[in-house]
Structure formats: C-alpha cells, structure tokens
Coordinates of C-alpha atoms (C1' of nucleotides) in Angstrom, one line a residue:
Chain C
M122 CA 235.7 -20.3 44.8
L123 CA 237.4 -17.1 43.7
D124 CA 241.1 -16.4 43.3
I125 CA 242.1 -14.7 46.5
R126 CA 244.8 -12.8 44.6
W127 CA 242.2 -11.4 42.3
M128 CA 240.0 -10.5 45.3
R129 CA 242.9 -8.6 46.9
E130 CA 243.6 -6.6 43.8
N131 CA 240.0 -6.0 42.8
R132 CA 238.2 -5.0 45.9
T133 CA 235.9 -2.5 44.2
A134 CA 234.9 -4.9 41.4
L135 CA 234.2 -7.5 44.0
A136 CA 232.0 -5.3 46.1
E137 CA 230.1 -4.2 43.0
A138 CA 229.6 -7.8 41.9
M139 CA 228.2 -8.7 45.3
R140 CA 225.9 -5.8 45.1
K141 CA 224.6 -6.9 41.7
L142 CA 224.0 -10.4 43.0
N143 CA 221.9 -9.0 45.8
D144 CA 223.9 -11.2 48.2
A145 CA 224.4 -9.1 51.3
D146 CA 225.6 -12.1 53.3
A147 CA 228.6 -13.0 51.2
P148 CA 231.6 -12.9 53.6
W149 CA 234.1 -11.4 51.2
E150 CA 235.3 -8.8 53.5
Q151 CA 235.9 -11.3 56.2
A152 CA 237.8 -13.5 53.7
L153 CA 240.1 -10.6 52.8
D154 CA 240.7 -9.8 56.4
L155 CA 241.5 -13.4 57.3
D156 CA 243.7 -13.6 54.3
E157 CA 245.9 -10.9 55.7
Q158 CA 246.1 -12.5 59.1
R159 CA 246.9 -15.8 57.4
R160 CA 249.8 -14.4 55.4
S161 CA 251.3 -12.6 58.3
L162 CA 251.2 -15.7 60.4
L163 CA 252.6 -17.7 57.6
T164 CA 255.6 -15.5 57.2
R165 CA 256.3 -15.7 60.9
V166 CA 255.9 -19.5 61.2
E167 CA 257.9 -20.2 58.1
T168 CA 260.8 -18.0 59.2
L169 CA 260.9 -20.1 62.4
R170 CA 260.7 -23.3 60.4
A171 CA 263.6 -22.3 58.3
E172 CA 265.6 -21.6 61.4
R173 CA 264.7 -25.0 62.9
N174 CA 265.5 -26.8 59.7
T175 CA 269.0 -25.4 59.6
G176 CA 269.4 -26.0 63.3
S177 CA 268.3 -29.6 63.1
K178 CA 270.8 -30.3 60.3
E179 CA 273.5 -28.7 62.5
I180 CA 272.5 -31.0 65.4
G181 CA 272.9 -34.0 63.1
R182 CA 276.4 -32.9 62.1
L183 CA 277.5 -32.1 65.6
F184 CA 276.5 -35.6 66.8
Q185 CA 278.4 -37.2 64.0
E186 CA 281.5 -35.1 65.0
K187 CA 280.9 -36.3 68.6
R188 CA 280.4 -32.8 69.9
A189 CA 277.5 -33.9 72.1
D190 CA 277.5 -30.9 74.4
E191 CA 277.1 -28.4 71.6
A192 CA 274.5 -30.6 70.0
N193 CA 272.4 -30.8 73.2
A194 CA 272.6 -27.0 73.7
L195 CA 271.3 -26.5 70.2
K196 CA 268.7 -29.1 70.8
A197 CA 267.3 -27.1 73.7
R198 CA 267.2 -24.0 71.6
M199 CA 265.4 -25.8 68.8
A200 CA 262.8 -27.2 71.3
E201 CA 262.0 -23.6 72.2
I202 CA 261.5 -22.7 68.6
G203 CA 259.4 -25.8 68.2
D204 CA 257.1 -24.6 70.9
E205 CA 256.8 -21.2 69.3
I206 CA 256.0 -22.9 66.0
N207 CA 253.3 -25.1 67.5
A208 CA 251.7 -22.1 69.1
L209 CA 251.6 -20.1 65.9
D210 CA 250.5 -23.2 64.0
V211 CA 247.4 -23.6 66.2
E212 CA 246.5 -20.0 65.5
L213 CA 247.3 -20.3 61.8
R214 CA 245.1 -23.4 61.4
S215 CA 242.1 -21.7 63.0
V216 CA 242.6 -18.7 60.7
E217 CA 242.9 -20.9 57.7
E218 CA 239.8 -22.8 58.6
R219 CA 237.8 -19.7 58.9
F220 CA 239.3 -18.3 55.8
L221 CA 238.3 -21.3 53.7
A222 CA 234.8 -21.4 55.2
A223 CA 234.4 -17.8 54.2
M224 CA 235.8 -18.4 50.7
L225 CA 233.3 -21.2 50.2
R226 CA 230.4 -18.9 50.8
I227 CA 231.3 -16.2 48.3
P228 CA 229.3 -16.5 45.1
N229 CA 230.6 -16.2 41.6
P230 CA 230.6 -12.7 40.2
P231 CA 228.3 -12.3 37.2
E232 CA 229.5 -11.6 33.6
D233 CA 229.1 -8.1 32.4
D234 CA 226.3 -9.0 29.9
V235 CA 224.1 -10.5 32.6
P236 CA 220.9 -8.4 33.1
V237 CA 221.2 -6.5 36.4
A238 CA 218.2 -6.8 38.6
P239 CA 217.6 -7.7 42.3
D240 CA 215.5 -10.8 41.5
E241 CA 213.9 -13.0 38.9
S242 CA 211.6 -10.1 37.7
G243 CA 214.7 -8.9 35.8
N244 CA 215.0 -12.1 33.8
V245 CA 214.9 -11.4 30.1
V246 CA 213.3 -13.6 27.4
V247 CA 215.8 -13.5 24.7
K248 CA 214.3 -16.0 22.2
E249 CA 210.9 -17.5 21.7
S250 CA 210.0 -20.1 19.2
G251 CA 207.1 -22.5 18.2
Q252 CA 203.4 -22.1 18.3
K253 CA 201.3 -22.7 21.4
P254 CA 198.7 -25.3 20.5
R255 CA 195.0 -24.4 20.0
F256 CA 192.2 -26.6 21.2
D257 CA 188.5 -26.8 20.4
F258 CA 188.0 -28.1 23.9
D259 CA 189.4 -27.2 27.4
P260 CA 192.8 -28.7 27.7
L261 CA 193.5 -30.5 30.9
P262 CA 196.5 -30.2 33.2
H263 CA 198.7 -33.3 33.3
W264 CA 197.5 -34.5 36.8
D265 CA 194.0 -34.9 35.4
L266 CA 195.2 -36.4 32.1
G267 CA 197.5 -38.8 33.9
E268 CA 194.8 -39.9 36.3
R269 CA 192.2 -40.4 33.5
L270 CA 194.7 -42.5 31.5
G271 CA 195.9 -44.3 34.5
I272 CA 199.5 -43.4 33.8
I273 CA 200.4 -41.0 36.6
D274 CA 199.5 -42.4 40.1
L275 CA 199.9 -39.6 42.6
E276 CA 197.9 -41.4 45.3
R277 CA 200.0 -44.5 45.4
G278 CA 203.2 -42.5 45.1
A279 CA 202.1 -40.7 48.3
R280 CA 201.2 -44.0 49.9
L281 CA 204.6 -45.4 49.2
S282 CA 206.8 -42.4 50.1
G283 CA 204.7 -39.3 51.0
S284 CA 203.9 -36.1 49.3
R285 CA 205.8 -35.1 46.1
F286 CA 206.3 -38.7 45.1
Y287 CA 204.5 -40.3 42.2
V288 CA 204.3 -43.5 40.2
L289 CA 204.5 -43.4 36.4
K290 CA 202.8 -46.3 34.7
G291 CA 202.4 -47.6 31.2
G292 CA 202.5 -44.9 28.6
A293 CA 204.0 -42.3 30.9
A294 CA 206.8 -44.5 32.1
Q295 CA 207.5 -45.6 28.5
L296 CA 207.4 -42.0 27.3
Q297 CA 209.9 -41.0 29.9
R298 CA 212.2 -43.9 29.0
A299 CA 211.9 -43.1 25.3
L300 CA 212.8 -39.4 26.0
A301 CA 215.9 -40.3 28.0
N302 CA 217.1 -42.6 25.3
W303 CA 216.5 -40.2 22.5
F304 CA 218.2 -37.3 24.4
L305 CA 221.2 -39.4 25.1
D306 CA 221.4 -40.5 21.5
V307 CA 221.2 -37.0 20.1
H308 CA 223.9 -35.7 22.4
V309 CA 226.2 -38.6 21.8
E310 CA 225.7 -38.9 18.0
E311 CA 225.2 -35.3 17.0
H312 CA 226.7 -33.1 19.7
G313 CA 229.9 -35.0 20.5
F314 CA 229.2 -36.0 24.1
Q315 CA 230.4 -39.1 25.8
E316 CA 227.8 -41.0 27.8
V317 CA 228.7 -41.8 31.4
Y318 CA 227.0 -43.7 34.2
P319 CA 228.1 -42.2 37.5
P320 CA 227.4 -43.0 41.2
F321 CA 224.2 -41.5 42.5
M322 CA 225.6 -41.1 46.0
V323 CA 228.8 -39.1 46.5
R324 CA 231.1 -37.9 49.2
E325 CA 230.7 -34.6 50.8
E326 CA 233.8 -33.2 49.1
C327 CA 232.1 -33.7 45.7
M328 CA 229.2 -31.5 46.9
V329 CA 231.7 -28.9 47.9
G330 CA 233.3 -29.1 44.6
T331 CA 230.2 -28.2 42.6
G332 CA 229.1 -25.6 45.2
N333 CA 226.1 -27.5 46.7
L334 CA 227.9 -27.4 50.0
P335 CA 228.4 -25.8 52.4
K336 CA 225.6 -23.4 51.7
F337 CA 222.8 -25.5 50.3
G338 CA 222.9 -28.7 52.4
D339 CA 219.2 -28.2 53.3
V340 CA 218.0 -29.3 49.9
L341 CA 220.1 -32.5 49.8
Y342 CA 219.3 -36.0 51.1
R343 CA 222.1 -37.9 52.8
D344 CA 222.8 -41.2 54.4
A345 CA 222.6 -40.7 58.2
E346 CA 225.4 -43.1 59.0
E347 CA 227.9 -42.8 56.2
D348 CA 229.4 -40.0 54.2
Y349 CA 227.0 -40.5 51.3
W350 CA 225.1 -37.6 49.7
F351 CA 222.3 -38.3 47.2
I352 CA 222.9 -36.3 44.0
P353 CA 220.5 -33.5 43.2
T354 CA 221.8 -33.6 39.6
A355 CA 224.3 -35.5 37.6
E356 CA 226.3 -32.3 37.5
V357 CA 227.8 -33.3 40.9
P358 CA 229.4 -36.7 40.0
V359 CA 230.2 -35.8 36.5
T360 CA 232.0 -32.5 37.3
N361 CA 233.9 -34.3 40.0
L362 CA 235.0 -36.9 37.5
H363 CA 238.2 -34.8 37.1
R364 CA 238.6 -33.6 40.6
D365 CA 242.3 -33.2 41.6
E366 CA 243.4 -33.8 38.1
I367 CA 245.6 -32.0 35.6
I368 CA 244.2 -32.6 32.2
E369 CA 246.5 -32.5 29.2
A370 CA 245.7 -29.6 26.9
G371 CA 245.1 -31.8 23.9
A372 CA 242.3 -33.6 25.8
L373 CA 240.1 -30.5 26.0
P374 CA 237.3 -29.9 25.5
L375 CA 235.6 -32.8 27.3
Y376 CA 231.9 -33.2 26.8
Y377 CA 230.0 -35.6 29.0
V378 CA 226.3 -36.6 29.2
A379 CA 224.6 -38.6 31.9
H380 CA 221.1 -39.8 32.6
T381 CA 220.5 -40.1 36.4
P382 CA 217.8 -39.8 38.9
C383 CA 217.9 -36.5 40.9
F384 CA 217.0 -36.3 44.6
R385 CA 215.9 -33.0 46.1
R386 CA 214.4 -32.2 49.4
E387 CA 212.5 -29.2 48.0
K388 CA 211.8 -27.9 51.5
V389 CA 210.9 -24.5 50.3
S390 CA 207.4 -23.1 49.7
A391 CA 205.2 -25.9 51.1
G392 CA 202.1 -24.7 49.3
K393 CA 203.7 -24.2 45.9
D394 CA 203.5 -26.5 42.9
V395 CA 202.0 -29.2 44.9
R396 CA 199.8 -30.7 42.2
G397 CA 201.1 -33.1 39.6
I398 CA 204.8 -34.0 39.0
K399 CA 206.3 -30.6 38.4
R400 CA 208.2 -30.3 41.6
V401 CA 209.0 -33.6 43.2
H402 CA 211.6 -35.3 45.4
Q403 CA 212.8 -37.7 42.8
F404 CA 213.1 -37.2 39.1
E405 CA 215.1 -38.2 36.1
K406 CA 217.3 -35.9 34.1
V407 CA 219.8 -36.0 31.3
E408 CA 222.6 -33.6 32.1
M409 CA 225.4 -32.3 29.9
V410 CA 228.8 -31.3 31.5
K411 CA 231.7 -29.6 29.7
F412 CA 235.3 -29.0 30.6
V413 CA 236.8 -26.4 28.4
E414 CA 239.7 -24.0 28.1
P415 CA 239.0 -20.5 29.6
Q416 CA 239.0 -18.7 26.2
H417 CA 236.1 -20.8 25.0
G418 CA 233.9 -20.6 28.0
R419 CA 231.6 -18.0 26.7
D420 CA 231.0 -19.7 23.3
E421 CA 230.6 -23.0 24.9
L422 CA 227.6 -21.7 26.9
E423 CA 225.9 -20.8 23.6
S424 CA 226.5 -24.1 22.0
L425 CA 225.5 -26.0 25.2
T426 CA 222.3 -24.1 25.3
R427 CA 221.6 -24.9 21.6
S428 CA 222.2 -28.5 22.3
A429 CA 219.3 -28.4 24.7
E430 CA 217.1 -26.2 22.6
V431 CA 217.2 -28.5 19.5
L432 CA 215.5 -31.2 21.6
V433 CA 212.4 -29.1 22.5
E434 CA 212.3 -27.9 18.9
R435 CA 212.3 -31.4 17.5
L436 CA 209.6 -32.4 20.0
G437 CA 207.5 -29.6 18.6
L438 CA 207.1 -27.9 21.9
P439 CA 206.7 -24.1 22.2
W440 CA 209.8 -22.8 24.0
R441 CA 211.7 -19.8 25.0
R442 CA 215.2 -18.9 26.2
V443 CA 215.5 -16.7 29.3
A444 CA 218.6 -14.9 30.3
I445 CA 218.8 -15.0 34.1
A446 CA 219.3 -11.7 35.9
T447 CA 222.1 -11.1 38.5
G448 CA 219.8 -11.4 41.5
D449 CA 218.4 -14.7 40.3
L450 CA 221.7 -16.2 39.3
S451 CA 222.7 -19.4 41.2
F452 CA 225.6 -19.2 43.6
V453 CA 228.1 -20.8 41.3
A454 CA 227.1 -19.5 37.8
C455 CA 228.5 -16.4 36.2
K456 CA 226.0 -16.5 33.4
K457 CA 222.9 -18.7 32.9
Y458 CA 220.1 -19.4 30.5
D459 CA 216.9 -21.2 31.3
I460 CA 214.9 -23.0 28.7
E461 CA 211.2 -23.0 29.3
V462 CA 208.5 -24.9 27.5
W463 CA 204.8 -24.0 27.4
A464 CA 202.4 -26.4 29.1
A465 CA 199.0 -25.9 27.6
G466 CA 197.0 -27.6 30.3
S467 CA 198.4 -25.9 33.4
Q468 CA 198.9 -22.7 31.3
E469 CA 202.4 -22.0 32.4
W470 CA 206.0 -21.9 31.3
L471 CA 208.0 -24.8 32.7
E472 CA 211.7 -24.6 33.3
V473 CA 213.1 -27.7 31.6
S474 CA 216.8 -26.8 31.4
S475 CA 219.3 -24.5 33.1
C476 CA 222.5 -23.9 31.2
S477 CA 225.3 -22.4 33.2
W478 CA 228.8 -21.2 32.8
F479 CA 230.9 -21.2 35.9
R480 CA 234.3 -19.9 34.7
D481 CA 236.9 -21.5 37.0
F482 CA 234.6 -21.2 40.1
Q483 CA 233.9 -25.0 40.4
A484 CA 237.3 -25.9 39.0
R485 CA 239.0 -24.1 41.9
R486 CA 236.7 -25.9 44.4
A487 CA 237.2 -29.3 42.9
N488 CA 240.9 -28.6 41.9
I489 CA 240.5 -29.3 38.2
R490 CA 243.3 -28.0 36.1
Y491 CA 244.8 -28.4 32.7
R492 CA 248.3 -28.2 31.3
K493 CA 248.6 -25.6 28.5
E494 CA 250.7 -26.1 25.4
D495 CA 253.4 -23.9 26.9
G496 CA 253.5 -26.2 30.0
S497 CA 251.9 -23.8 32.4
I498 CA 248.9 -25.0 34.5
E499 CA 245.6 -23.3 34.8
H500 CA 242.1 -24.1 36.1
V501 CA 239.6 -25.3 33.4
H502 CA 236.2 -23.7 32.9
T503 CA 233.2 -25.9 33.6
L504 CA 229.7 -25.6 32.2
N505 CA 226.6 -27.7 32.5
G506 CA 223.0 -27.8 31.3
S507 CA 220.0 -30.1 31.5
G508 CA 219.4 -31.8 28.3
L509 CA 216.6 -32.2 29.5
A510 CA 214.7 -32.6 32.7
L511 CA 212.3 -35.5 32.2
P512 CA 209.1 -35.2 34.1
R513 CA 208.5 -31.7 32.9
I514 CA 208.9 -32.7 29.3
V515 CA 206.5 -35.5 30.0
I516 CA 204.1 -32.9 31.4
A517 CA 204.5 -30.7 28.3
I518 CA 204.0 -33.5 25.9
L519 CA 200.9 -34.8 27.7
E520 CA 199.4 -31.3 27.9
N521 CA 200.3 -30.1 24.5
Y522 CA 199.6 -33.2 22.6
Q523 CA 196.3 -34.1 24.3
Q524 CA 193.3 -34.9 22.0
A525 CA 189.6 -34.3 22.5
D526 CA 189.1 -38.0 23.3
G527 CA 191.6 -37.8 26.1
S528 CA 194.4 -39.6 24.4
I529 CA 197.9 -38.3 23.8
V530 CA 199.6 -38.2 20.4
V531 CA 203.3 -39.3 20.6
P532 CA 205.7 -36.8 19.0
E533 CA 207.1 -38.2 15.8
V534 CA 210.8 -38.2 16.9
L535 CA 209.9 -40.5 19.8
R536 CA 207.9 -43.1 17.9
P537 CA 211.0 -45.2 17.0
Y538 CA 211.8 -45.2 20.7
M539 CA 208.4 -46.4 21.7
G540 CA 208.1 -49.4 19.4
G541 CA 206.3 -47.4 16.7
R542 CA 203.6 -46.3 19.1
T543 CA 201.7 -43.2 18.0
R544 CA 199.3 -42.7 20.8
I545 CA 199.0 -43.1 24.5
D546 CA 195.4 -44.0 25.4
Chain I
rG196 C1' 230.9 -59.0 58.2
rG197 C1' 236.0 -61.8 59.4
rA198 C1' 241.5 -62.5 58.4
rG199 C1' 245.8 -60.8 56.1
rG200 C1' 248.8 -57.5 52.7
rG201 C1' 249.4 -52.8 50.5
rA202 C1' 249.3 -47.1 49.0
rU203 C1' 256.3 -43.3 47.3
rG204 C1' 257.1 -38.2 41.5
rG205 C1' 253.6 -39.1 34.4
rC206 C1' 254.6 -44.7 35.0
rC207 C1' 257.6 -48.8 37.4
rG208 C1' 260.3 -49.0 41.8
rA209 C1' 264.3 -48.2 46.1
rG210 C1' 264.3 -46.0 50.6
rU211 C1' 262.8 -48.2 58.7
rG212 C1' 264.8 -41.4 62.1
rG213 C1' 269.6 -36.8 60.0
rA214 C1' 272.5 -33.4 53.7
rC215 C1' 265.7 -37.2 50.9
rG216 C1' 261.8 -33.4 46.9
rA217 C1' 263.4 -38.3 47.5
rA218 C1' 268.3 -43.7 44.3
rG219 C1' 267.6 -46.4 39.7
rG220 C1' 264.8 -47.4 35.4
rC221 C1' 261.0 -46.0 31.8
rG222 C1' 258.6 -42.0 29.6
rG223 C1' 259.0 -36.6 28.1
rU224 C1' 261.9 -32.0 26.6
rU225 C1' 266.3 -29.9 24.8
rG226 C1' 271.2 -30.3 22.9
rU227 C1' 275.6 -33.1 20.5
rC228 C1' 276.3 -36.5 16.5
rU229 C1' 273.4 -37.5 11.6
rU230 C1' 271.2 -35.3 5.0
rG231 C1' 266.8 -36.9 8.1
rA232 C1' 265.4 -40.6 11.6
rA233 C1' 267.1 -44.4 14.9
rA234 C1' 271.0 -45.5 18.3
rA235 C1' 274.5 -43.4 21.6
rC236 C1' 275.9 -39.5 24.8
rA237 C1' 274.7 -35.0 27.9
rA238 C1' 271.5 -31.7 30.5
rC239 C1' 266.8 -30.8 32.1
rU240 C1' 262.2 -32.9 33.6
rG241 C1' 256.3 -32.7 40.2
rU242 C1' 252.5 -29.4 42.7
rG243 C1' 251.3 -25.5 45.6
rG244 C1' 251.7 -21.3 49.5
rC245 C1' 254.4 -16.9 51.0
rA246 C1' 258.0 -12.7 50.1
rG247 C1' 260.1 -9.9 45.8
rU248 C1' 259.2 -5.7 39.7
rG249 C1' 262.7 -9.6 38.9
rA250 C1' 266.9 -13.0 39.3
rU251 C1' 265.7 -15.6 43.4
rG252 C1' 264.7 -17.0 48.5
rU253 C1' 261.8 -19.8 51.7
rC254 C1' 258.0 -23.2 53.5
rA255 C1' 254.8 -27.4 52.6
rC256 C1' 253.6 -31.9 50.1
rC257 C1' 256.0 -39.6 49.8
rG258 C1' 247.1 -41.9 50.1
rG259 C1' 244.2 -38.0 54.0
rG260 C1' 244.3 -36.2 59.1
rG261 C1' 246.6 -36.1 63.9
rG262 C1' 250.8 -37.3 67.2
rU263 C1' 256.1 -38.4 69.1
rU264 C1' 261.0 -35.9 68.1
rC265 C1' 265.9 -30.8 67.8
rG266 C1' 264.7 -33.4 63.1
rA267 C1' 259.7 -38.1 60.1
rA268 C1' 258.7 -40.9 53.5
rU269 C1' 260.8 -43.7 57.7
rC270 C1' 258.1 -44.5 64.5
rC271 C1' 252.8 -44.2 66.8
rC272 C1' 247.3 -43.3 66.3
rU273 C1' 243.2 -42.7 63.1
rC274 C1' 240.5 -42.4 58.5
rU275 C1' 240.1 -43.5 53.2
rC276 C1' 241.1 -46.5 49.1
rC277 C1' 243.2 -50.9 46.6
rC278 C1' 244.6 -56.3 46.6
rU279 C1' 244.2 -61.7 48.5
rC280 C1' 241.3 -65.4 51.1
rC281 C1' 236.6 -66.6 53.8
rG282 C1' 231.3 -65.4 54.5
rC283 C1' 226.9 -63.1 52.2
rC284 C1' 224.4 -61.4 48.0
rA285 C1' 221.8 -59.5 42.4

RNA sequence: GGAGGGAUGGCCGAGUGGACGAAGGCGGUUGUCUUGAAAACAACUGUGGCAGUGAUGUCACCGGGGGUUCGAAUCCCUCUCCCUCCGCCA
C-alpha cells in the first residue's frame, strides 16, 4: 500500500509509475477521489462529534445540579446531532471501504533504475557465471532421468492428487532434503539469518499484508470452511511475524530464513510446463526475509541476492542474474532480481530465486513499524528472496550432473548431507 | 467437541454509564542533589486520522466488529485469542 499523502502530492510521478508498470487497471485515480470525499466527510462528522461531546458533558453537569428541564432540552438537541452523525457515518464507512479496496489494488511504483519495458522481453541479464556442461551423449530431461532411475514418479503423483503432483523417491527425495538442510545451514551460519518454522496456513489478513490478496486469490488454496489460506511461499507467514508491531530501532535489521512447502493453484496456461516437476502445485522452498531500516533497503537487496547466488555457485550450476523490467515486476516489488540456472537436459534457464525489495509497501499493509533513535516511528522496509526453490534445483542437478550410464553425480557440497553418497543410480 | 473463566497503556494492575486516554505501581527519559554512580525528589513518558507553515486544535482507539444511550473501558450481541477442567488424539 502506498502513502496516501505521497499520492496526493505526487500525482504526476504516480501516473508515470503506473504507466511504466503497464498496469492500466490500477485504481489510483479513484483512490485519490475517494480520499477527498473521505476527508470532507471526516471534517463534518468530527465537528458534530466535538459538539456532541461538549453537549453530553453539559448534560451530566446539569443533572448533577438538578436542572432537569435544561438537561432534557439539551438531550433532545443532542439526539438530533446524533442522527446526523449516524447518517454521515454510514456514508463515511462506505467511502472508506471503497477507498481501502482501491488502495489495496494499487501496485508499488518501480525504482528509477529498473529497466523500463512493457513486459518480460525487457528483462536484462546483468550477470552470468559458470560453464554449461558438455556431454558426449544426448543429455536427458529430468522427467526421463527421474523415471529411469525410479526417483521421480509422476504417474503415481497424478494418481494420488491429479496433474502437477509428483512423488519423489530414494535419491531424489534424499537430494531435496540434503539441499534444504544445506541451504538453511549456509544462511544461518554464514549469512546471519535466524531459522524459523512458521504455520503453513494463515488468516486472510496475512495474505493481504504481503499483497497476495485481494488481487491474486485465484492462485491460492484455501480451506473451504475456515479462514485458512495455504501459503504460496514462506514470505507470507514470515513477513507477518511482525504484523502490527513497533520494532525497537536497535533490533533491526532482522533476517529470517524458513523452509516450508508452498502451495500454488497455477491455474494459468494449462498447456505450459506440464512435463516434469518444474511447475507444480506443491513444492519446497527455503525463503529469506529481511526487515530493515529504509536507508538500507537498496543495499540489502544486493546482499540478499548474493546470499542466494553463492548457493548455485557452490553447487557448480551455471547461473545468471536477471534484472526484472517494470512491466514484469510483481505487484508488490519496487525492484527485483531473478536468479536462473541452466538445465542441460530440458535446455532452458530455470528461475530458482526471486529477490525483491518492497520498500514500505508490505510494511504499510501489515502495519510493521520501527522506533527510530530519535523516538519517531516509521514503517520498515521488507525484502525477500528464495534461497532457493527446491524442485528446480533438483532438476538442474539431475540434468547437469547426469552421466553416460544414466547415473547422477552428487555435487561435492551436498555429500556430507547425504551420508557421503557420491552418486544417485 | 463439552463446561467455566479471562483479554485495559512497554509491563503489572484498578476501574460496572458522565470531567477516563484512563488511578496506582514498575520500567523509560529529563532535571535537582552528587566528583561520578546509587538513593531520594520533581517533571515528562501510547498510537493514529483530520485541519493548520506552525504553536496548536479536534476526532478515534481499553482484543476485533456491531448495537443501546444525549453520553460506553463500563450495558447488549457477535467474532477472535488466551487460561482451567472433561473428552479425543500424534
């Protein structure tokens, strides 16, 4: 959510930002309009309230002084004012409701250094590292490898739960578990994150806080009877950890890391990415979340992204960093990098991490503030990034480390996490 | 799932319709005293909206929402959460 005062005073900048985001539906003009109505109603209703407050006190005094006639006369007048207040209140509530609804659907304006383009075609590869593997045989995609080795069972996954579900077995399951543990250890021991284990189902207000609702409810699973929403990423519960809090300045920055399942309906593009485990309804992810002071937001995005990149580097996977263009930026981010790894079998770059800076956009929605040294209170900045998404790293390892005999070599950093195992076969 | 009891400011805790944004205590900040600290004493010490350049004024907030009333922390309804006992369960 944006600061309405900023919006009032920066109409042109706001319009320009919405144009860059290529979001024609953002109801920012309605919001400004409703804001004006809201303030005018507020002034009127509050003047009447002030009048009633003094009148009511007067009534109390008159009764104490046994001047019942005067008191009753005043009471009648106050009743009239009360009716007026009630009428205005109804109007005010409706305006405020519509105002908030509009505010919640206005995206975060991009930073100035975000590449400007209407869609993902404007994304810029800003860094590329590592060698794509060479093979003296035709490398297979992971769905073939997984089937041959008996470690990815798509058929039974579908039998249990339908399309876009899968079962990992043996080496693949172990590999995924090893990855999660190693990721967590690196973030905790080397990058200063605190590990947390959050709920996987949250209330609606948490989804609003991170910006998943109201606009993107169609990709979320939810309990039909109760107010439980299944998290599409650990970002949701972890960011909401400090909802409605004022954090003491000395406590910042706060770095959290969590390993959770992620549930996504993935309703879009029925025919796309159907093979294998690249795009599925349930997957594991290690997610980093940061709460920082505003002046450090920009630098924190760089260090956050590095914290993810070192993982793919140490796994020996070819990777690149992509700066996301304005038209491809998510609703909540003001700047975002994706990290992609090369998958030699399916011959494509896989997005394994998204690192985003939100400025105070989420903090306003979730009401997360901090008390500065001078005692004043401000919203924090939040950031998050995958570190990393698991099935896709599993894909990349299977495809890049495959051998002529069909076996998979386990990357060296993971061997201690797999009981010294060097091969999956 | 059943029965009962709760939710008040950073913390503890008083307050059952009228001067209550809320006693008192703790904590915190500042000042006096002191070489310094402690103690003592004094003052200050919640968040947000709106109007105003500002001093300031005003409104709202006593778990959330709604209602009764001239007036609600206080009465009514409802939701959420916490505690105790029973049941069930890993």
